[in-house]
Amino acid sequence: MSRERLLAALAEAGREHSTTAVMFHTAVSARMGLGMTEAKALDLLRRLGPLAAGEIAGHSGLTPASVSGLIDRLERKGFVRRIRDTEDRRRVIVEIRNDGVAGFGALFEDVVQGLEGLYATYTDEQLELILDFLRRSAEVQRAATAGLG
């Protein structure tokens, strides 16, 4: 396959991957009673631990004003709580309320099992390449998101 055709196929596969991921997460978010942005903010907090609003903005590419409203909605729905930073009482940290998200892991079981089966078909070297691509493409998307804000 020529490079031109390969790049076109990559672009198409990337779009398909993006669409299927958005549709999956939209369905999961709806089951959780959340909007997509709310669910992804919870994902950030689950992966990175408690964060200040500015840190959520930095990791998500959302504007600080958008993040403030997002935190308000998540807190109202019982998914997060605001706590004072123990070192700097002026700083507020947002953390997940585990009782608010209990049971949501089951929504991901099928996709996790499917991906584990897929990973098993690749060598460690291939997985390292895939991991590098995913990390670098996520950074490209984060920068593009920030550019829209």
PDB file of N, CA and C in Angstrom, residues 9-112:
ATOM      1  N   ALA A   9      -6.141   5.674   4.830  1.00  0.00           N
ATOM      2  CA  ALA A   9      -6.751   4.591   5.602  1.00  0.00           C
ATOM      3  C   ALA A   9      -6.634   4.859   7.105  1.00  0.00           C
ATOM      4  N   LEU A  10      -5.490   5.404   7.526  1.00  0.00           N
ATOM      5  CA  LEU A  10      -5.322   5.771   8.935  1.00  0.00           C
ATOM      6  C   LEU A  10      -6.316   6.855   9.346  1.00  0.00           C
ATOM      7  N   ALA A  11      -6.490   7.857   8.502  1.00  0.00           N
ATOM      8  CA  ALA A  11      -7.445   8.927   8.795  1.00  0.00           C
ATOM      9  C   ALA A  11      -8.856   8.366   8.925  1.00  0.00           C
ATOM     10  N   GLU A  12      -9.211   7.485   8.016  1.00  0.00           N
ATOM     11  CA  GLU A  12     -10.554   6.886   8.053  1.00  0.00           C
ATOM     12  C   GLU A  12     -10.737   6.006   9.281  1.00  0.00           C
ATOM     13  N   ALA A  13      -9.738   5.182   9.585  1.00  0.00           N
ATOM     14  CA  ALA A  13      -9.814   4.322  10.769  1.00  0.00           C
ATOM     15  C   ALA A  13      -9.854   5.159  12.048  1.00  0.00           C
ATOM     16  N   GLY A  14      -9.105   6.244  12.067  1.00  0.00           N
ATOM     17  CA  GLY A  14      -9.121   7.148  13.223  1.00  0.00           C
ATOM     18  C   GLY A  14     -10.493   7.755  13.441  1.00  0.00           C
ATOM     19  N   ARG A  15     -11.131   8.160  12.354  1.00  0.00           N
ATOM     20  CA  ARG A  15     -12.485   8.714  12.458  1.00  0.00           C
ATOM     21  C   ARG A  15     -13.461   7.662  12.950  1.00  0.00           C
ATOM     22  N   GLU A  16     -13.349   6.434  12.423  1.00  0.00           N
ATOM     23  CA  GLU A  16     -14.235   5.358  12.860  1.00  0.00           C
ATOM     24  C   GLU A  16     -14.019   5.047  14.341  1.00  0.00           C
ATOM     25  N   HIS A  17     -12.758   4.995  14.760  1.00  0.00           N
ATOM     26  CA  HIS A  17     -12.438   4.735  16.164  1.00  0.00           C
ATOM     27  C   HIS A  17     -13.021   5.838  17.048  1.00  0.00           C
ATOM     28  N   SER A  18     -12.846   7.065  16.639  1.00  0.00           N
ATOM     29  CA  SER A  18     -13.372   8.196  17.399  1.00  0.00           C
ATOM     30  C   SER A  18     -14.891   8.109  17.531  1.00  0.00           C
ATOM     31  N   THR A  19     -15.558   7.819  16.434  1.00  0.00           N
ATOM     32  CA  THR A  19     -17.019   7.728  16.450  1.00  0.00           C
ATOM     33  C   THR A  19     -17.496   6.599  17.355  1.00  0.00           C
ATOM     34  N   THR A  20     -16.878   5.430  17.246  1.00  0.00           N
ATOM     35  CA  THR A  20     -17.324   4.315  18.084  1.00  0.00           C
ATOM     36  C   THR A  20     -17.047   4.595  19.558  1.00  0.00           C
ATOM     37  N   ALA A  21     -15.922   5.251  19.863  1.00  0.00           N
ATOM     38  CA  ALA A  21     -15.618   5.600  21.258  1.00  0.00           C
ATOM     39  C   ALA A  21     -16.630   6.611  21.787  1.00  0.00           C
ATOM     40  N   VAL A  22     -16.941   7.626  20.990  1.00  0.00           N
ATOM     41  CA  VAL A  22     -17.924   8.628  21.418  1.00  0.00           C
ATOM     42  C   VAL A  22     -19.287   7.983  21.646  1.00  0.00           C
ATOM     43  N   MET A  23     -19.704   7.108  20.739  1.00  0.00           N
ATOM     44  CA  MET A  23     -21.008   6.460  20.881  1.00  0.00           C
ATOM     45  C   MET A  23     -21.053   5.556  22.115  1.00  0.00           C
ATOM     46  N   PHE A  24     -19.986   4.816  22.365  1.00  0.00           N
ATOM     47  CA  PHE A  24     -19.932   3.970  23.560  1.00  0.00           C
ATOM     48  C   PHE A  24     -20.021   4.823  24.814  1.00  0.00           C
ATOM     49  N   HIS A  25     -19.199   5.857  24.887  1.00  0.00           N
ATOM     50  CA  HIS A  25     -19.174   6.692  26.092  1.00  0.00           C
ATOM     51  C   HIS A  25     -20.458   7.502  26.250  1.00  0.00           C
ATOM     52  N   THR A  26     -21.106   7.841  25.166  1.00  0.00           N
ATOM     53  CA  THR A  26     -22.399   8.510  25.243  1.00  0.00           C
ATOM     54  C   THR A  26     -23.431   7.575  25.873  1.00  0.00           C
ATOM     55  N   ALA A  27     -23.429   6.313  25.453  1.00  0.00           N
ATOM     56  CA  ALA A  27     -24.362   5.337  26.015  1.00  0.00           C
ATOM     57  C   ALA A  27     -24.075   5.093  27.493  1.00  0.00           C
ATOM     58  N   VAL A  28     -22.797   4.972  27.851  1.00  0.00           N
ATOM     59  CA  VAL A  28     -22.424   4.776  29.256  1.00  0.00           C
ATOM     60  C   VAL A  28     -22.824   6.000  30.074  1.00  0.00           C
ATOM     61  N   SER A  29     -22.547   7.176  29.557  1.00  0.00           N
ATOM     62  CA  SER A  29     -22.893   8.419  30.263  1.00  0.00           C
ATOM     63  C   SER A  29     -24.392   8.494  30.522  1.00  0.00           C
ATOM     64  N   ALA A  30     -25.178   8.137  29.521  1.00  0.00           N
ATOM     65  CA  ALA A  30     -26.634   8.176  29.672  1.00  0.00           C
ATOM     66  C   ALA A  30     -27.079   7.210  30.769  1.00  0.00           C
ATOM     67  N   ARG A  31     -26.471   6.032  30.818  1.00  0.00           N
ATOM     68  CA  ARG A  31     -26.819   5.064  31.873  1.00  0.00           C
ATOM     69  C   ARG A  31     -26.458   5.596  33.255  1.00  0.00           C
ATOM     70  N   MET A  32     -25.433   6.440  33.316  1.00  0.00           N
ATOM     71  CA  MET A  32     -24.988   7.018  34.585  1.00  0.00           C
ATOM     72  C   MET A  32     -25.770   8.283  34.945  1.00  0.00           C
ATOM     73  N   GLY A  33     -26.586   8.773  34.012  1.00  0.00           N
ATOM     74  CA  GLY A  33     -27.311  10.023  34.248  1.00  0.00           C
ATOM     75  C   GLY A  33     -26.432  11.246  34.094  1.00  0.00           C
ATOM     76  N   LEU A  34     -25.426  11.143  33.232  1.00  0.00           N
ATOM     77  CA  LEU A  34     -24.454  12.217  33.035  1.00  0.00           C
ATOM     78  C   LEU A  34     -24.373  12.618  31.576  1.00  0.00           C
ATOM     79  N   GLY A  35     -23.902  13.835  31.351  1.00  0.00           N
ATOM     80  CA  GLY A  35     -23.513  14.244  30.016  1.00  0.00           C
ATOM     81  C   GLY A  35     -22.120  13.706  29.736  1.00  0.00           C
ATOM     82  N   MET A  36     -21.736  13.720  28.494  1.00  0.00           N
ATOM     83  CA  MET A  36     -20.429  13.179  28.100  1.00  0.00           C
ATOM     84  C   MET A  36     -19.277  13.904  28.800  1.00  0.00           C
ATOM     85  N   THR A  37     -19.326  15.224  28.864  1.00  0.00           N
ATOM     86  CA  THR A  37     -18.240  15.977  29.486  1.00  0.00           C
ATOM     87  C   THR A  37     -18.151  15.657  30.973  1.00  0.00           C
ATOM     88  N   GLU A  38     -19.293  15.488  31.618  1.00  0.00           N
ATOM     89  CA  GLU A  38     -19.302  15.130  33.037  1.00  0.00           C
ATOM     90  C   GLU A  38     -18.657  13.766  33.251  1.00  0.00           C
ATOM     91  N   ALA A  39     -19.007  12.812  32.409  1.00  0.00           N
ATOM     92  CA  ALA A  39     -18.440  11.466  32.541  1.00  0.00           C
ATOM     93  C   ALA A  39     -16.937  11.482  32.316  1.00  0.00           C
ATOM     94  N   LYS A  40     -16.475  12.242  31.344  1.00  0.00           N
ATOM     95  CA  LYS A  40     -15.040  12.290  31.068  1.00  0.00           C
ATOM     96  C   LYS A  40     -14.294  13.018  32.185  1.00  0.00           C
ATOM     97  N   ALA A  41     -14.925  14.000  32.819  1.00  0.00           N
ATOM     98  CA  ALA A  41     -14.301  14.660  33.975  1.00  0.00           C
ATOM     99  C   ALA A  41     -14.148  13.667  35.124  1.00  0.00           C
ATOM    100  N   LEU A  42     -15.165  12.832  35.332  1.00  0.00           N
ATOM    101  CA  LEU A  42     -15.047  11.777  36.350  1.00  0.00           C
ATOM    102  C   LEU A  42     -13.909  10.819  36.000  1.00  0.00           C
ATOM    103  N   ASP A  43     -13.758  10.520  34.720  1.00  0.00           N
ATOM    104  CA  ASP A  43     -12.670   9.650  34.280  1.00  0.00           C
ATOM    105  C   ASP A  43     -11.321  10.277  34.617  1.00  0.00           C
ATOM    106  N   LEU A  44     -11.180  11.574  34.388  1.00  0.00           N
ATOM    107  CA  LEU A  44      -9.934  12.265  34.757  1.00  0.00           C
ATOM    108  C   LEU A  44      -9.657  12.113  36.251  1.00  0.00           C
ATOM    109  N   LEU A  45     -10.681  12.364  37.059  1.00  0.00           N
ATOM    110  CA  LEU A  45     -10.513  12.276  38.512  1.00  0.00           C
ATOM    111  C   LEU A  45     -10.204  10.841  38.945  1.00  0.00           C
ATOM    112  N   ARG A  46     -10.791   9.873  38.290  1.00  0.00           N
ATOM    113  CA  ARG A  46     -10.539   8.480  38.641  1.00  0.00           C
ATOM    114  C   ARG A  46      -9.108   8.097  38.276  1.00  0.00           C
ATOM    115  N   ARG A  47      -8.630   8.567  37.134  1.00  0.00           N
ATOM    116  CA  ARG A  47      -7.278   8.208  36.691  1.00  0.00           C
ATOM    117  C   ARG A  47      -6.195   8.995  37.407  1.00  0.00           C
ATOM    118  N   LEU A  48      -6.447  10.285  37.667  1.00  0.00           N
ATOM    119  CA  LEU A  48      -5.400  11.160  38.192  1.00  0.00           C
ATOM    120  C   LEU A  48      -5.529  11.456  39.675  1.00  0.00           C
ATOM    121  N   GLY A  49      -6.676  11.126  40.255  1.00  0.00           N
ATOM    122  CA  GLY A  49      -6.901  11.432  41.665  1.00  0.00           C
ATOM    123  C   GLY A  49      -7.488  12.829  41.822  1.00  0.00           C
ATOM    124  N   PRO A  50      -7.663  13.265  43.072  1.00  0.00           N
ATOM    125  CA  PRO A  50      -8.259  14.582  43.320  1.00  0.00           C
ATOM    126  C   PRO A  50      -7.476  15.697  42.625  1.00  0.00           C
ATOM    127  N   LEU A  51      -8.218  16.650  42.042  1.00  0.00           N
ATOM    128  CA  LEU A  51      -7.613  17.748  41.291  1.00  0.00           C
ATOM    129  C   LEU A  51      -8.298  19.058  41.633  1.00  0.00           C
ATOM    130  N   ALA A  52      -7.566  20.147  41.507  1.00  0.00           N
ATOM    131  CA  ALA A  52      -8.152  21.480  41.606  1.00  0.00           C
ATOM    132  C   ALA A  52      -8.845  21.792  40.277  1.00  0.00           C
ATOM    133  N   ALA A  53      -9.752  22.745  40.291  1.00  0.00           N
ATOM    134  CA  ALA A  53     -10.488  23.112  39.075  1.00  0.00           C
ATOM    135  C   ALA A  53      -9.539  23.487  37.943  1.00  0.00           C
ATOM    136  N   GLY A  54      -8.498  24.233  38.249  1.00  0.00           N
ATOM    137  CA  GLY A  54      -7.535  24.631  37.223  1.00  0.00           C
ATOM    138  C   GLY A  54      -6.814  23.440  36.617  1.00  0.00           C
ATOM    139  N   GLU A  55      -6.568  22.433  37.432  1.00  0.00           N
ATOM    140  CA  GLU A  55      -5.921  21.218  36.927  1.00  0.00           C
ATOM    141  C   GLU A  55      -6.872  20.444  36.010  1.00  0.00           C
ATOM    142  N   ILE A  56      -8.145  20.412  36.367  1.00  0.00           N
ATOM    143  CA  ILE A  56      -9.130  19.767  35.496  1.00  0.00           C
ATOM    144  C   ILE A  56      -9.168  20.497  34.158  1.00  0.00           C
ATOM    145  N   ALA A  57      -9.151  21.827  34.211  1.00  0.00           N
ATOM    146  CA  ALA A  57      -9.137  22.616  32.973  1.00  0.00           C
ATOM    147  C   ALA A  57      -7.901  22.292  32.144  1.00  0.00           C
ATOM    148  N   GLY A  58      -6.758  22.207  32.786  1.00  0.00           N
ATOM    149  CA  GLY A  58      -5.514  21.921  32.076  1.00  0.00           C
ATOM    150  C   GLY A  58      -5.498  20.548  31.423  1.00  0.00           C
ATOM    151  N   HIS A  59      -6.009  19.559  32.129  1.00  0.00           N
ATOM    152  CA  HIS A  59      -6.017  18.200  31.592  1.00  0.00           C
ATOM    153  C   HIS A  59      -7.085  17.987  30.525  1.00  0.00           C
ATOM    154  N   SER A  60      -8.164  18.743  30.618  1.00  0.00           N
ATOM    155  CA  SER A  60      -9.285  18.533  29.690  1.00  0.00           C
ATOM    156  C   SER A  60      -9.260  19.474  28.496  1.00  0.00           C
ATOM    157  N   GLY A  61      -8.595  20.619  28.651  1.00  0.00           N
ATOM    158  CA  GLY A  61      -8.621  21.631  27.594  1.00  0.00           C
ATOM    159  C   GLY A  61      -9.844  22.527  27.680  1.00  0.00           C
ATOM    160  N   LEU A  62     -10.691  22.314  28.689  1.00  0.00           N
ATOM    161  CA  LEU A  62     -11.878  23.156  28.867  1.00  0.00           C
ATOM    162  C   LEU A  62     -11.486  24.473  29.537  1.00  0.00           C
ATOM    163  N   THR A  63     -12.297  25.492  29.348  1.00  0.00           N
ATOM    164  CA  THR A  63     -12.039  26.779  29.985  1.00  0.00           C
ATOM    165  C   THR A  63     -12.357  26.680  31.472  1.00  0.00           C
ATOM    166  N   PRO A  64     -11.714  27.513  32.298  1.00  0.00           N
ATOM    167  CA  PRO A  64     -12.013  27.503  33.737  1.00  0.00           C
ATOM    168  C   PRO A  64     -13.501  27.746  34.043  1.00  0.00           C
ATOM    169  N   ALA A  65     -14.151  28.614  33.293  1.00  0.00           N
ATOM    170  CA  ALA A  65     -15.579  28.858  33.527  1.00  0.00           C
ATOM    171  C   ALA A  65     -16.400  27.604  33.247  1.00  0.00           C
ATOM    172  N   SER A  66     -16.068  26.891  32.194  1.00  0.00           N
ATOM    173  CA  SER A  66     -16.763  25.644  31.877  1.00  0.00           C
ATOM    174  C   SER A  66     -16.550  24.610  32.972  1.00  0.00           C
ATOM    175  N   VAL A  67     -15.338  24.529  33.490  1.00  0.00           N
ATOM    176  CA  VAL A  67     -15.012  23.557  34.528  1.00  0.00           C
ATOM    177  C   VAL A  67     -15.769  23.876  35.815  1.00  0.00           C
ATOM    178  N   SER A  68     -15.918  25.130  36.135  1.00  0.00           N
ATOM    179  CA  SER A  68     -16.650  25.512  37.347  1.00  0.00           C
ATOM    180  C   SER A  68     -18.095  25.013  37.289  1.00  0.00           C
ATOM    181  N   GLY A  69     -18.771  25.232  36.174  1.00  0.00           N
ATOM    182  CA  GLY A  69     -20.133  24.739  35.999  1.00  0.00           C
ATOM    183  C   GLY A  69     -20.193  23.224  36.002  1.00  0.00           C
ATOM    184  N   LEU A  70     -19.189  22.590  35.402  1.00  0.00           N
ATOM    185  CA  LEU A  70     -19.097  21.139  35.359  1.00  0.00           C
ATOM    186  C   LEU A  70     -19.002  20.559  36.776  1.00  0.00           C
ATOM    187  N   ILE A  71     -18.151  21.149  37.591  1.00  0.00           N
ATOM    188  CA  ILE A  71     -17.999  20.683  38.970  1.00  0.00           C
ATOM    189  C   ILE A  71     -19.300  20.883  39.741  1.00  0.00           C
ATOM    190  N   ASP A  72     -19.945  22.029  39.545  1.00  0.00           N
ATOM    191  CA  ASP A  72     -21.239  22.276  40.197  1.00  0.00           C
ATOM    192  C   ASP A  72     -22.237  21.172  39.868  1.00  0.00           C
ATOM    193  N   ARG A  73     -22.336  20.806  38.587  1.00  0.00           N
ATOM    194  CA  ARG A  73     -23.287  19.765  38.167  1.00  0.00           C
ATOM    195  C   ARG A  73     -22.939  18.404  38.776  1.00  0.00           C
ATOM    196  N   LEU A  74     -21.660  18.052  38.751  1.00  0.00           N
ATOM    197  CA  LEU A  74     -21.240  16.769  39.311  1.00  0.00           C
ATOM    198  C   LEU A  74     -21.477  16.711  40.817  1.00  0.00           C
ATOM    199  N   GLU A  75     -21.263  17.825  41.484  1.00  0.00           N
ATOM    200  CA  GLU A  75     -21.493  17.874  42.928  1.00  0.00           C
ATOM    201  C   GLU A  75     -22.991  17.761  43.236  1.00  0.00           C
ATOM    202  N   ARG A  76     -23.800  18.472  42.479  1.00  0.00           N
ATOM    203  CA  ARG A  76     -25.260  18.409  42.656  1.00  0.00           C
ATOM    204  C   ARG A  76     -25.795  16.996  42.447  1.00  0.00           C
ATOM    205  N   LYS A  77     -25.197  16.261  41.513  1.00  0.00           N
ATOM    206  CA  LYS A  77     -25.636  14.895  41.209  1.00  0.00           C
ATOM    207  C   LYS A  77     -25.038  13.854  42.158  1.00  0.00           C
ATOM    208  N   GLY A  78     -24.166  14.294  43.068  1.00  0.00           N
ATOM    209  CA  GLY A  78     -23.611  13.386  44.073  1.00  0.00           C
ATOM    210  C   GLY A  78     -22.395  12.589  43.646  1.00  0.00           C
ATOM    211  N   PHE A  79     -21.734  12.985  42.558  1.00  0.00           N
ATOM    212  CA  PHE A  79     -20.578  12.240  42.067  1.00  0.00           C
ATOM    213  C   PHE A  79     -19.247  12.732  42.622  1.00  0.00           C
ATOM    214  N   VAL A  80     -19.167  14.006  42.988  1.00  0.00           N
ATOM    215  CA  VAL A  80     -17.924  14.572  43.514  1.00  0.00           C
ATOM    216  C   VAL A  80     -18.222  15.432  44.740  1.00  0.00           C
ATOM    217  N   ARG A  81     -17.161  15.771  45.446  1.00  0.00           N
ATOM    218  CA  ARG A  81     -17.272  16.737  46.539  1.00  0.00           C
ATOM    219  C   ARG A  81     -16.063  17.666  46.463  1.00  0.00           C
ATOM    220  N   ARG A  82     -16.269  18.863  46.933  1.00  0.00           N
ATOM    221  CA  ARG A  82     -15.177  19.828  47.039  1.00  0.00           C
ATOM    222  C   ARG A  82     -14.620  19.732  48.453  1.00  0.00           C
ATOM    223  N   ILE A  83     -13.295  19.704  48.545  1.00  0.00           N
ATOM    224  CA  ILE A  83     -12.650  19.694  49.855  1.00  0.00           C
ATOM    225  C   ILE A  83     -11.557  20.755  49.857  1.00  0.00           C
ATOM    226  N   ARG A  84     -11.276  21.293  51.016  1.00  0.00           N
ATOM    227  CA  ARG A  84     -10.192  22.274  51.150  1.00  0.00           C
ATOM    228  C   ARG A  84      -8.850  21.563  51.127  1.00  0.00           C
ATOM    229  N   ASP A  85      -7.906  22.148  50.425  1.00  0.00           N
ATOM    230  CA  ASP A  85      -6.544  21.636  50.400  1.00  0.00           C
ATOM    231  C   ASP A  85      -5.982  21.756  51.813  1.00  0.00           C
ATOM    232  N   THR A  86      -5.398  20.689  52.332  1.00  0.00           N
ATOM    233  CA  THR A  86      -4.874  20.718  53.701  1.00  0.00           C
ATOM    234  C   THR A  86      -3.653  21.622  53.833  1.00  0.00           C
ATOM    235  N   GLU A  87      -2.953  21.861  52.730  1.00  0.00           N
ATOM    236  CA  GLU A  87      -1.752  22.699  52.770  1.00  0.00           C
ATOM    237  C   GLU A  87      -2.052  24.162  52.484  1.00  0.00           C
ATOM    238  N   ASP A  88      -3.055  24.423  51.646  1.00  0.00           N
ATOM    239  CA  ASP A  88      -3.438  25.787  51.274  1.00  0.00           C
ATOM    240  C   ASP A  88      -4.955  25.876  51.362  1.00  0.00           C
ATOM    241  N   ARG A  89      -5.459  26.381  52.469  1.00  0.00           N
ATOM    242  CA  ARG A  89      -6.903  26.393  52.738  1.00  0.00           C
ATOM    243  C   ARG A  89      -7.687  27.225  51.725  1.00  0.00           C
ATOM    244  N   ARG A  90      -7.013  28.071  50.948  1.00  0.00           N
ATOM    245  CA  ARG A  90      -7.711  28.856  49.909  1.00  0.00           C
ATOM    246  C   ARG A  90      -8.000  28.012  48.681  1.00  0.00           C
ATOM    247  N   ARG A  91      -7.289  26.932  48.535  1.00  0.00           N
ATOM    248  CA  ARG A  91      -7.398  26.065  47.357  1.00  0.00           C
ATOM    249  C   ARG A  91      -8.443  24.975  47.599  1.00  0.00           C
ATOM    250  N   VAL A  92      -9.294  24.774  46.604  1.00  0.00           N
ATOM    251  CA  VAL A  92     -10.329  23.745  46.695  1.00  0.00           C
ATOM    252  C   VAL A  92      -9.975  22.604  45.752  1.00  0.00           C
ATOM    253  N   ILE A  93     -10.091  21.402  46.266  1.00  0.00           N
ATOM    254  CA  ILE A  93      -9.801  20.195  45.506  1.00  0.00           C
ATOM    255  C   ILE A  93     -11.121  19.463  45.249  1.00  0.00           C
ATOM    256  N   VAL A  94     -11.225  18.868  44.067  1.00  0.00           N
ATOM    257  CA  VAL A  94     -12.409  18.092  43.708  1.00  0.00           C
ATOM    258  C   VAL A  94     -12.026  16.620  43.753  1.00  0.00           C
ATOM    259  N   GLU A  95     -12.826  15.834  44.479  1.00  0.00           N
ATOM    260  CA  GLU A  95     -12.566  14.396  44.547  1.00  0.00           C
ATOM    261  C   GLU A  95     -13.848  13.620  44.279  1.00  0.00           C
ATOM    262  N   ILE A  96     -13.673  12.413  43.782  1.00  0.00           N
ATOM    263  CA  ILE A  96     -14.813  11.533  43.496  1.00  0.00           C
ATOM    264  C   ILE A  96     -15.412  11.042  44.810  1.00  0.00           C
ATOM    265  N   ARG A  97     -16.730  10.995  44.840  1.00  0.00           N
ATOM    266  CA  ARG A  97     -17.439  10.331  45.942  1.00  0.00           C
ATOM    267  C   ARG A  97     -17.649   8.888  45.501  1.00  0.00           C
ATOM    268  N   ASN A  98     -16.924   7.985  46.113  1.00  0.00           N
ATOM    269  CA  ASN A  98     -16.990   6.576  45.702  1.00  0.00           C
ATOM    270  C   ASN A  98     -18.402   6.019  45.797  1.00  0.00           C
ATOM    271  N   ASP A  99     -19.179   6.474  46.779  1.00  0.00           N
ATOM    272  CA  ASP A  99     -20.554   5.994  46.877  1.00  0.00           C
ATOM    273  C   ASP A  99     -21.387   6.473  45.695  1.00  0.00           C
ATOM    274  N   GLY A 100     -20.994   7.572  45.076  1.00  0.00           N
ATOM    275  CA  GLY A 100     -21.721   8.100  43.923  1.00  0.00           C
ATOM    276  C   GLY A 100     -21.455   7.348  42.629  1.00  0.00           C
ATOM    277  N   VAL A 101     -20.305   6.689  42.545  1.00  0.00           N
ATOM    278  CA  VAL A 101     -19.943   5.985  41.306  1.00  0.00           C
ATOM    279  C   VAL A 101     -19.911   4.471  41.465  1.00  0.00           C
ATOM    280  N   ALA A 102     -20.279   3.986  42.636  1.00  0.00           N
ATOM    281  CA  ALA A 102     -20.262   2.537  42.882  1.00  0.00           C
ATOM    282  C   ALA A 102     -21.127   1.818  41.848  1.00  0.00           C
ATOM    283  N   GLY A 103     -20.609   0.760  41.320  1.00  0.00           N
ATOM    284  CA  GLY A 103     -21.368  -0.056  40.377  1.00  0.00           C
ATOM    285  C   GLY A 103     -21.204   0.320  38.919  1.00  0.00           C
ATOM    286  N   PHE A 104     -20.605   1.477  38.624  1.00  0.00           N
ATOM    287  CA  PHE A 104     -20.471   1.885  37.227  1.00  0.00           C
ATOM    288  C   PHE A 104     -19.399   1.102  36.481  1.00  0.00           C
ATOM    289  N   GLY A 105     -18.476   0.460  37.205  1.00  0.00           N
ATOM    290  CA  GLY A 105     -17.440  -0.332  36.556  1.00  0.00           C
ATOM    291  C   GLY A 105     -18.012  -1.453  35.708  1.00  0.00           C
ATOM    292  N   ALA A 106     -19.156  -1.980  36.120  1.00  0.00           N
ATOM    293  CA  ALA A 106     -19.782  -3.078  35.375  1.00  0.00           C
ATOM    294  C   ALA A 106     -20.147  -2.657  33.951  1.00  0.00           C
ATOM    295  N   LEU A 107     -20.392  -1.364  33.735  1.00  0.00           N
ATOM    296  CA  LEU A 107     -20.739  -0.876  32.394  1.00  0.00           C
ATOM    297  C   LEU A 107     -19.580  -1.039  31.410  1.00  0.00           C
ATOM    298  N   PHE A 108     -18.377  -1.179  31.931  1.00  0.00           N
ATOM    299  CA  PHE A 108     -17.190  -1.253  31.094  1.00  0.00           C
ATOM    300  C   PHE A 108     -16.647  -2.668  30.934  1.00  0.00           C
ATOM    301  N   GLU A 109     -17.240  -3.641  31.609  1.00  0.00           N
ATOM    302  CA  GLU A 109     -16.680  -5.000  31.611  1.00  0.00           C
ATOM    303  C   GLU A 109     -16.529  -5.593  30.219  1.00  0.00           C
ATOM    304  N   ASP A 110     -17.554  -5.469  29.370  1.00  0.00           N
ATOM    305  CA  ASP A 110     -17.480  -6.070  28.034  1.00  0.00           C
ATOM    306  C   ASP A 110     -16.367  -5.457  27.188  1.00  0.00           C
ATOM    307  N   VAL A 111     -16.250  -4.144  27.224  1.00  0.00           N
ATOM    308  CA  VAL A 111     -15.218  -3.502  26.404  1.00  0.00           C
ATOM    309  C   VAL A 111     -13.829  -3.808  26.954  1.00  0.00           C
ATOM    310  N   VAL A 112     -13.677  -3.870  28.267  1.00  0.00           N
ATOM    311  CA  VAL A 112     -12.375  -4.208  28.855  1.00  0.00           C
ATOM    312  C   VAL A 112     -11.972  -5.623  28.451  1.00  0.00           C
TER     313      VAL A 112
END
